């Protein structure tokens, strides 16, 4: 038998290593494709999700919170914070000259805007953002009162004139699931009582569309 040529052994060794390399490359490619596909699926699932806002004034306390899927962030009322330990007195350091503040993107892009440009921006915000907001709940209970009966009656009339048309406008566009408004005068007490709560939401793709429209106009 003749011995295999050393050159042939080298070729076979390189071919084997290349085969292993391509197998690893294929596995990495499959993993990356799966990861990209998962990210796309997550984004696609999040786009229709609702960003909910709960805002109100209940029992003399302002409330404001945001919710996205299972995540909730409360702005007010603030939770009681633990008292921090007194910090040690800091050594005085020589004051450094303040750096010039860079101009923000919005300010830079609108520096040459006129009245009509701002009107167009407001129009975009109204059409692309505000018009896409829906209310799950709008609950208002107000007891109007003051020291003077005439003033109470006047305030009662003003509140009715301000609140009912606005609620009717929103409700007329079928954008409220639950609506309750109660405004009553009380001539036996001296201070008004305000209780109001609204739960509104907008879908993420509407927010993104509004942001894109604004940026396109600015650019």
PDB file of C-alpha atoms in Angstrom:
ATOM      1  CA  UNK A   1       0.000   0.000   0.000  1.00  0.00           C
ATOM      2  CA  UNK A   2       1.141   3.473  -0.779  1.00  0.00           C
ATOM      3  CA  UNK A   3       1.161   6.114   1.965  1.00  0.00           C
ATOM      4  CA  UNK A   4      -1.317   9.031   1.706  1.00  0.00           C
ATOM      5  CA  UNK A   5       0.345  12.200   0.533  1.00  0.00           C
ATOM      6  CA  UNK A   6       0.928  14.697   3.401  1.00  0.00           C
ATOM      7  CA  UNK A   7      -0.522  17.387   1.142  1.00  0.00           C
ATOM      8  CA  UNK A   8      -3.757  15.410   0.856  1.00  0.00           C
ATOM      9  CA  UNK A   9      -3.961  15.092   4.648  1.00  0.00           C
ATOM     10  CA  UNK A  10      -3.644  18.873   4.988  1.00  0.00           C
ATOM     11  CA  UNK A  11      -6.477  19.400   2.497  1.00  0.00           C
ATOM     12  CA  UNK A  12      -8.710  16.949   4.357  1.00  0.00           C
ATOM     13  CA  UNK A  13      -7.876  18.642   7.687  1.00  0.00           C
ATOM     14  CA  UNK A  14      -8.720  22.086   6.316  1.00  0.00           C
ATOM     15  CA  UNK A  15     -11.956  20.778   4.812  1.00  0.00           C
ATOM     16  CA  UNK A  16     -12.937  19.284   8.188  1.00  0.00           C
ATOM     17  CA  UNK A  17     -12.188  22.549  10.006  1.00  0.00           C
ATOM     18  CA  UNK A  18     -14.125  24.531   7.401  1.00  0.00           C
ATOM     19  CA  UNK A  19     -17.047  22.168   7.822  1.00  0.00           C
ATOM     20  CA  UNK A  20     -17.061  22.728  11.579  1.00  0.00           C
ATOM     21  CA  UNK A  21     -16.773  26.515  11.051  1.00  0.00           C
ATOM     22  CA  UNK A  22     -19.757  26.584   8.699  1.00  0.00           C
ATOM     23  CA  UNK A  23     -21.788  24.457  11.115  1.00  0.00           C
ATOM     24  CA  UNK A  24     -21.036  26.906  13.948  1.00  0.00           C
ATOM     25  CA  UNK A  25     -21.784  29.827  11.637  1.00  0.00           C
ATOM     26  CA  UNK A  26     -25.106  28.222  10.718  1.00  0.00           C
ATOM     27  CA  UNK A  27     -26.040  27.734  14.375  1.00  0.00           C
ATOM     28  CA  UNK A  28     -25.115  31.376  15.174  1.00  0.00           C
ATOM     29  CA  UNK A  29     -27.177  32.509  12.198  1.00  0.00           C
ATOM     30  CA  UNK A  30     -30.199  30.527  13.393  1.00  0.00           C
ATOM     31  CA  UNK A  31     -29.845  31.950  16.919  1.00  0.00           C
ATOM     32  CA  UNK A  32     -29.581  35.523  15.578  1.00  0.00           C
ATOM     33  CA  UNK A  33     -32.571  34.987  13.274  1.00  0.00           C
ATOM     34  CA  UNK A  34     -34.623  33.664  16.204  1.00  0.00           C
ATOM     35  CA  UNK A  35     -33.562  36.621  18.366  1.00  0.00           C
ATOM     36  CA  UNK A  36     -34.472  39.144  15.645  1.00  0.00           C
ATOM     37  CA  UNK A  37     -37.779  37.367  15.070  1.00  0.00           C
ATOM     38  CA  UNK A  38     -38.540  37.447  18.805  1.00  0.00           C
ATOM     39  CA  UNK A  39     -37.774  41.182  18.975  1.00  0.00           C
ATOM     40  CA  UNK A  40     -40.057  41.814  15.984  1.00  0.00           C
ATOM     41  CA  UNK A  41     -42.837  39.778  17.617  1.00  0.00           C
ATOM     42  CA  UNK A  42     -42.463  41.692  20.893  1.00  0.00           C
ATOM     43  CA  UNK A  43     -42.573  45.046  19.076  1.00  0.00           C
ATOM     44  CA  UNK A  44     -45.584  43.930  17.039  1.00  0.00           C
ATOM     45  CA  UNK A  45     -47.339  42.855  20.252  1.00  0.00           C
ATOM     46  CA  UNK A  46     -46.544  46.157  21.993  1.00  0.00           C
ATOM     47  CA  UNK A  47     -47.661  48.493  19.184  1.00  0.00           C
ATOM     48  CA  UNK A  48     -51.413  48.044  19.849  1.00  0.00           C
ATOM     49  CA  UNK A  49     -50.889  48.162  23.637  1.00  0.00           C
ATOM     50  CA  UNK A  50     -52.555  50.935  25.590  1.00  0.00           C
ATOM     51  CA  UNK A  51     -50.736  53.575  27.582  1.00  0.00           C
ATOM     52  CA  UNK A  52     -53.211  54.418  30.341  1.00  0.00           C
ATOM     53  CA  UNK A  53     -53.246  57.622  32.340  1.00  0.00           C
ATOM     54  CA  UNK A  54     -55.193  58.038  35.561  1.00  0.00           C
ATOM     55  CA  UNK A  55     -55.536  61.616  36.714  1.00  0.00           C
ATOM     56  CA  UNK A  56     -57.781  63.167  39.278  1.00  0.00           C
ATOM     57  CA  UNK A  57     -58.356  65.146  42.423  1.00  0.00           C
ATOM     58  CA  UNK A  58     -59.935  63.065  45.167  1.00  0.00           C
ATOM     59  CA  UNK A  59     -60.388  64.023  48.810  1.00  0.00           C
ATOM     60  CA  UNK A  60     -58.093  67.047  48.490  1.00  0.00           C
ATOM     61  CA  UNK A  61     -55.322  64.957  46.956  1.00  0.00           C
ATOM     62  CA  UNK A  62     -53.956  65.087  43.407  1.00  0.00           C
ATOM     63  CA  UNK A  63     -53.453  61.709  41.738  1.00  0.00           C
ATOM     64  CA  UNK A  64     -51.527  60.887  38.590  1.00  0.00           C
ATOM     65  CA  UNK A  65     -50.318  57.493  37.371  1.00  0.00           C
ATOM     66  CA  UNK A  66     -49.331  55.768  34.138  1.00  0.00           C
ATOM     67  CA  UNK A  67     -49.790  52.128  33.168  1.00  0.00           C
ATOM     68  CA  UNK A  68     -48.424  50.042  30.293  1.00  0.00           C
ATOM     69  CA  UNK A  69     -49.381  46.379  30.279  1.00  0.00           C
ATOM     70  CA  UNK A  70     -48.407  45.142  33.776  1.00  0.00           C
ATOM     71  CA  UNK A  71     -46.171  48.088  34.614  1.00  0.00           C
ATOM     72  CA  UNK A  72     -47.494  51.020  36.622  1.00  0.00           C
ATOM     73  CA  UNK A  73     -45.747  54.259  37.547  1.00  0.00           C
ATOM     74  CA  UNK A  74     -47.281  56.580  40.132  1.00  0.00           C
ATOM     75  CA  UNK A  75     -46.333  60.248  39.996  1.00  0.00           C
ATOM     76  CA  UNK A  76     -48.672  61.465  42.726  1.00  0.00           C
ATOM     77  CA  UNK A  77     -49.347  61.069  45.557  1.00  0.00           C
ATOM     78  CA  UNK A  78     -45.726  60.478  46.436  1.00  0.00           C
ATOM     79  CA  UNK A  79     -44.988  57.681  48.825  1.00  0.00           C
ATOM     80  CA  UNK A  80     -43.488  58.611  52.156  1.00  0.00           C
ATOM     81  CA  UNK A  81     -39.754  58.705  51.776  1.00  0.00           C
ATOM     82  CA  UNK A  82     -37.371  57.597  54.451  1.00  0.00           C
ATOM     83  CA  UNK A  83     -35.411  60.358  56.019  1.00  0.00           C
ATOM     84  CA  UNK A  84     -31.891  60.468  54.709  1.00  0.00           C
ATOM     85  CA  UNK A  85     -28.956  60.735  57.035  1.00  0.00           C
ATOM     86  CA  UNK A  86     -27.419  64.150  57.303  1.00  0.00           C
ATOM     87  CA  UNK A  87     -24.634  64.527  54.785  1.00  0.00           C
ATOM     88  CA  UNK A  88     -21.195  65.524  55.850  1.00  0.00           C
ATOM     89  CA  UNK A  89     -20.248  69.072  55.089  1.00  0.00           C
ATOM     90  CA  UNK A  90     -18.677  69.181  51.660  1.00  0.00           C
ATOM     91  CA  UNK A  91     -15.403  70.913  51.048  1.00  0.00           C
ATOM     92  CA  UNK A  92     -15.652  74.088  49.079  1.00  0.00           C
ATOM     93  CA  UNK A  93     -14.300  73.715  45.603  1.00  0.00           C
ATOM     94  CA  UNK A  94     -13.420  76.569  43.279  1.00  0.00           C
ATOM     95  CA  UNK A  95     -16.334  77.404  41.029  1.00  0.00           C
ATOM     96  CA  UNK A  96     -15.860  76.342  37.460  1.00  0.00           C
ATOM     97  CA  UNK A  97     -17.071  78.537  34.641  1.00  0.00           C
ATOM     98  CA  UNK A  98     -20.482  77.430  33.411  1.00  0.00           C
ATOM     99  CA  UNK A  99     -20.485  75.698  30.081  1.00  0.00           C
ATOM    100  CA  UNK A 100     -22.583  77.135  27.346  1.00  0.00           C
ATOM    101  CA  UNK A 101     -25.887  75.333  27.140  1.00  0.00           C
ATOM    102  CA  UNK A 102     -26.439  73.559  23.882  1.00  0.00           C
ATOM    103  CA  UNK A 103     -29.564  74.485  21.995  1.00  0.00           C
ATOM    104  CA  UNK A 104     -32.189  71.747  22.098  1.00  0.00           C
ATOM    105  CA  UNK A 105     -33.418  69.985  18.963  1.00  0.00           C
ATOM    106  CA  UNK A 106     -36.950  71.406  19.133  1.00  0.00           C
ATOM    107  CA  UNK A 107     -35.760  74.933  19.875  1.00  0.00           C
ATOM    108  CA  UNK A 108     -33.186  74.751  17.096  1.00  0.00           C
ATOM    109  CA  UNK A 109     -35.664  73.449  14.528  1.00  0.00           C
ATOM    110  CA  UNK A 110     -38.342  76.010  15.408  1.00  0.00           C
ATOM    111  CA  UNK A 111     -36.034  79.028  15.693  1.00  0.00           C
ATOM    112  CA  UNK A 112     -37.242  80.380  12.343  1.00  0.00           C
ATOM    113  CA  UNK A 113     -40.877  79.391  12.724  1.00  0.00           C
ATOM    114  CA  UNK A 114     -43.712  81.821  12.230  1.00  0.00           C
ATOM    115  CA  UNK A 115     -47.302  81.780  13.480  1.00  0.00           C
ATOM    116  CA  UNK A 116     -48.529  79.534  10.673  1.00  0.00           C
ATOM    117  CA  UNK A 117     -45.805  76.963  11.402  1.00  0.00           C
ATOM    118  CA  UNK A 118     -46.886  76.718  15.032  1.00  0.00           C
ATOM    119  CA  UNK A 119     -50.514  76.418  13.914  1.00  0.00           C
ATOM    120  CA  UNK A 120     -49.525  73.473  11.702  1.00  0.00           C
ATOM    121  CA  UNK A 121     -47.703  71.845  14.620  1.00  0.00           C
ATOM    122  CA  UNK A 122     -50.755  72.268  16.852  1.00  0.00           C
ATOM    123  CA  UNK A 123     -52.900  70.792  14.094  1.00  0.00           C
ATOM    124  CA  UNK A 124     -50.631  67.736  13.864  1.00  0.00           C
ATOM    125  CA  UNK A 125     -50.757  67.242  17.659  1.00  0.00           C
ATOM    126  CA  UNK A 126     -54.554  67.526  17.665  1.00  0.00           C
ATOM    127  CA  UNK A 127     -55.094  65.200  14.697  1.00  0.00           C
ATOM    128  CA  UNK A 128     -52.416  62.599  15.404  1.00  0.00           C
ATOM    129  CA  UNK A 129     -52.381  62.586  19.212  1.00  0.00           C
ATOM    130  CA  UNK A 130     -55.304  64.265  20.970  1.00  0.00           C
ATOM    131  CA  UNK A 131     -57.870  62.813  18.551  1.00  0.00           C
ATOM    132  CA  UNK A 132     -56.608  59.313  19.358  1.00  0.00           C
ATOM    133  CA  UNK A 133     -57.166  59.596  23.104  1.00  0.00           C
ATOM    134  CA  UNK A 134     -60.097  57.630  24.515  1.00  0.00           C
ATOM    135  CA  UNK A 135     -61.611  57.698  27.995  1.00  0.00           C
ATOM    136  CA  UNK A 136     -62.510  54.596  29.965  1.00  0.00           C
ATOM    137  CA  UNK A 137     -63.904  56.735  32.739  1.00  0.00           C
ATOM    138  CA  UNK A 138     -64.724  60.357  33.425  1.00  0.00           C
ATOM    139  CA  UNK A 139     -66.235  60.943  36.841  1.00  0.00           C
ATOM    140  CA  UNK A 140     -66.852  64.445  38.209  1.00  0.00           C
ATOM    141  CA  UNK A 141     -68.603  65.337  41.465  1.00  0.00           C
ATOM    142  CA  UNK A 142     -68.520  68.972  42.525  1.00  0.00           C
ATOM    143  CA  UNK A 143     -70.342  70.645  45.378  1.00  0.00           C
ATOM    144  CA  UNK A 144     -70.306  74.400  44.804  1.00  0.00           C
ATOM    145  CA  UNK A 145     -70.337  76.554  47.926  1.00  0.00           C
ATOM    146  CA  UNK A 146     -69.140  79.874  49.312  1.00  0.00           C
ATOM    147  CA  UNK A 147     -69.893  82.387  52.052  1.00  0.00           C
ATOM    148  CA  UNK A 148     -72.147  84.340  49.726  1.00  0.00           C
ATOM    149  CA  UNK A 149     -75.263  82.750  48.212  1.00  0.00           C
ATOM    150  CA  UNK A 150     -75.091  84.939  45.085  1.00  0.00           C
ATOM    151  CA  UNK A 151     -71.456  83.997  44.527  1.00  0.00           C
ATOM    152  CA  UNK A 152     -72.354  80.320  44.952  1.00  0.00           C
ATOM    153  CA  UNK A 153     -75.038  80.598  42.293  1.00  0.00           C
ATOM    154  CA  UNK A 154     -72.664  82.448  39.959  1.00  0.00           C
ATOM    155  CA  UNK A 155     -69.898  79.847  40.387  1.00  0.00           C
ATOM    156  CA  UNK A 156     -72.422  77.067  39.851  1.00  0.00           C
ATOM    157  CA  UNK A 157     -73.476  78.596  36.536  1.00  0.00           C
ATOM    158  CA  UNK A 158     -69.867  79.075  35.382  1.00  0.00           C
ATOM    159  CA  UNK A 159     -68.907  75.477  36.134  1.00  0.00           C
ATOM    160  CA  UNK A 160     -71.919  74.134  34.280  1.00  0.00           C
ATOM    161  CA  UNK A 161     -71.135  76.332  31.288  1.00  0.00           C
ATOM    162  CA  UNK A 162     -67.523  75.150  31.240  1.00  0.00           C
ATOM    163  CA  UNK A 163     -67.784  71.429  32.000  1.00  0.00           C
ATOM    164  CA  UNK A 164     -70.936  70.153  30.320  1.00  0.00           C
ATOM    165  CA  UNK A 165     -70.144  71.375  26.761  1.00  0.00           C
ATOM    166  CA  UNK A 166     -66.642  69.905  26.988  1.00  0.00           C
ATOM    167  CA  UNK A 167     -67.944  66.543  28.240  1.00  0.00           C
ATOM    168  CA  UNK A 168     -70.640  66.593  25.564  1.00  0.00           C
ATOM    169  CA  UNK A 169     -68.051  67.243  22.856  1.00  0.00           C
ATOM    170  CA  UNK A 170     -65.939  64.280  23.954  1.00  0.00           C
ATOM    171  CA  UNK A 171     -68.939  62.013  24.465  1.00  0.00           C
ATOM    172  CA  UNK A 172     -70.358  63.022  21.087  1.00  0.00           C
ATOM    173  CA  UNK A 173     -67.386  61.399  19.382  1.00  0.00           C
ATOM    174  CA  UNK A 174     -68.053  58.123  21.241  1.00  0.00           C
ATOM    175  CA  UNK A 175     -64.787  58.372  23.111  1.00  0.00           C
ATOM    176  CA  UNK A 176     -66.035  57.769  26.665  1.00  0.00           C
ATOM    177  CA  UNK A 177     -67.140  54.405  28.042  1.00  0.00           C
ATOM    178  CA  UNK A 178     -68.335  55.655  31.422  1.00  0.00           C
ATOM    179  CA  UNK A 179     -69.390  59.267  32.006  1.00  0.00           C
ATOM    180  CA  UNK A 180     -70.768  60.804  35.174  1.00  0.00           C
ATOM    181  CA  UNK A 181     -70.958  64.509  35.961  1.00  0.00           C
ATOM    182  CA  UNK A 182     -72.636  65.859  39.044  1.00  0.00           C
ATOM    183  CA  UNK A 183     -72.505  69.554  39.888  1.00  0.00           C
ATOM    184  CA  UNK A 184     -74.690  70.736  42.743  1.00  0.00           C
ATOM    185  CA  UNK A 185     -74.873  73.978  44.752  1.00  0.00           C
ATOM    186  CA  UNK A 186     -74.885  73.858  48.533  1.00  0.00           C
ATOM    187  CA  UNK A 187     -75.881  77.006  50.396  1.00  0.00           C
ATOM    188  CA  UNK A 188     -75.343  75.483  53.851  1.00  0.00           C
ATOM    189  CA  UNK A 189     -71.528  75.216  53.709  1.00  0.00           C
ATOM    190  CA  UNK A 190     -68.826  77.759  52.916  1.00  0.00           C
ATOM    191  CA  UNK A 191     -66.231  75.729  50.986  1.00  0.00           C
ATOM    192  CA  UNK A 192     -66.612  73.907  47.680  1.00  0.00           C
ATOM    193  CA  UNK A 193     -65.788  70.211  47.423  1.00  0.00           C
ATOM    194  CA  UNK A 194     -64.125  68.903  44.274  1.00  0.00           C
ATOM    195  CA  UNK A 195     -63.801  65.240  43.330  1.00  0.00           C
ATOM    196  CA  UNK A 196     -62.857  64.314  39.779  1.00  0.00           C
ATOM    197  CA  UNK A 197     -61.187  61.331  38.158  1.00  0.00           C
ATOM    198  CA  UNK A 198     -60.415  60.413  34.573  1.00  0.00           C
ATOM    199  CA  UNK A 199     -58.872  57.282  33.089  1.00  0.00           C
ATOM    200  CA  UNK A 200     -57.724  57.775  29.505  1.00  0.00           C
ATOM    201  CA  UNK A 201     -55.608  55.773  27.109  1.00  0.00           C
ATOM    202  CA  UNK A 202     -53.838  55.989  23.782  1.00  0.00           C
ATOM    203  CA  UNK A 203     -52.257  53.173  21.808  1.00  0.00           C
ATOM    204  CA  UNK A 204     -48.489  53.093  21.325  1.00  0.00           C
ATOM    205  CA  UNK A 205     -48.645  53.095  17.517  1.00  0.00           C
ATOM    206  CA  UNK A 206     -50.661  56.329  17.658  1.00  0.00           C
ATOM    207  CA  UNK A 207     -47.996  57.922  19.861  1.00  0.00           C
ATOM    208  CA  UNK A 208     -45.250  56.794  17.458  1.00  0.00           C
ATOM    209  CA  UNK A 209     -47.213  58.068  14.445  1.00  0.00           C
ATOM    210  CA  UNK A 210     -47.675  61.458  16.114  1.00  0.00           C
ATOM    211  CA  UNK A 211     -43.964  61.713  17.001  1.00  0.00           C
ATOM    212  CA  UNK A 212     -42.921  60.749  13.463  1.00  0.00           C
ATOM    213  CA  UNK A 213     -45.292  63.333  11.948  1.00  0.00           C
ATOM    214  CA  UNK A 214     -43.930  66.080  14.202  1.00  0.00           C
ATOM    215  CA  UNK A 215     -40.295  65.172  13.444  1.00  0.00           C
ATOM    216  CA  UNK A 216     -40.999  65.037   9.694  1.00  0.00           C
ATOM    217  CA  UNK A 217     -42.521  68.514   9.856  1.00  0.00           C
ATOM    218  CA  UNK A 218     -39.603  69.882  11.871  1.00  0.00           C
ATOM    219  CA  UNK A 219     -37.085  68.440   9.433  1.00  0.00           C
TER     220      UNK A 219
END
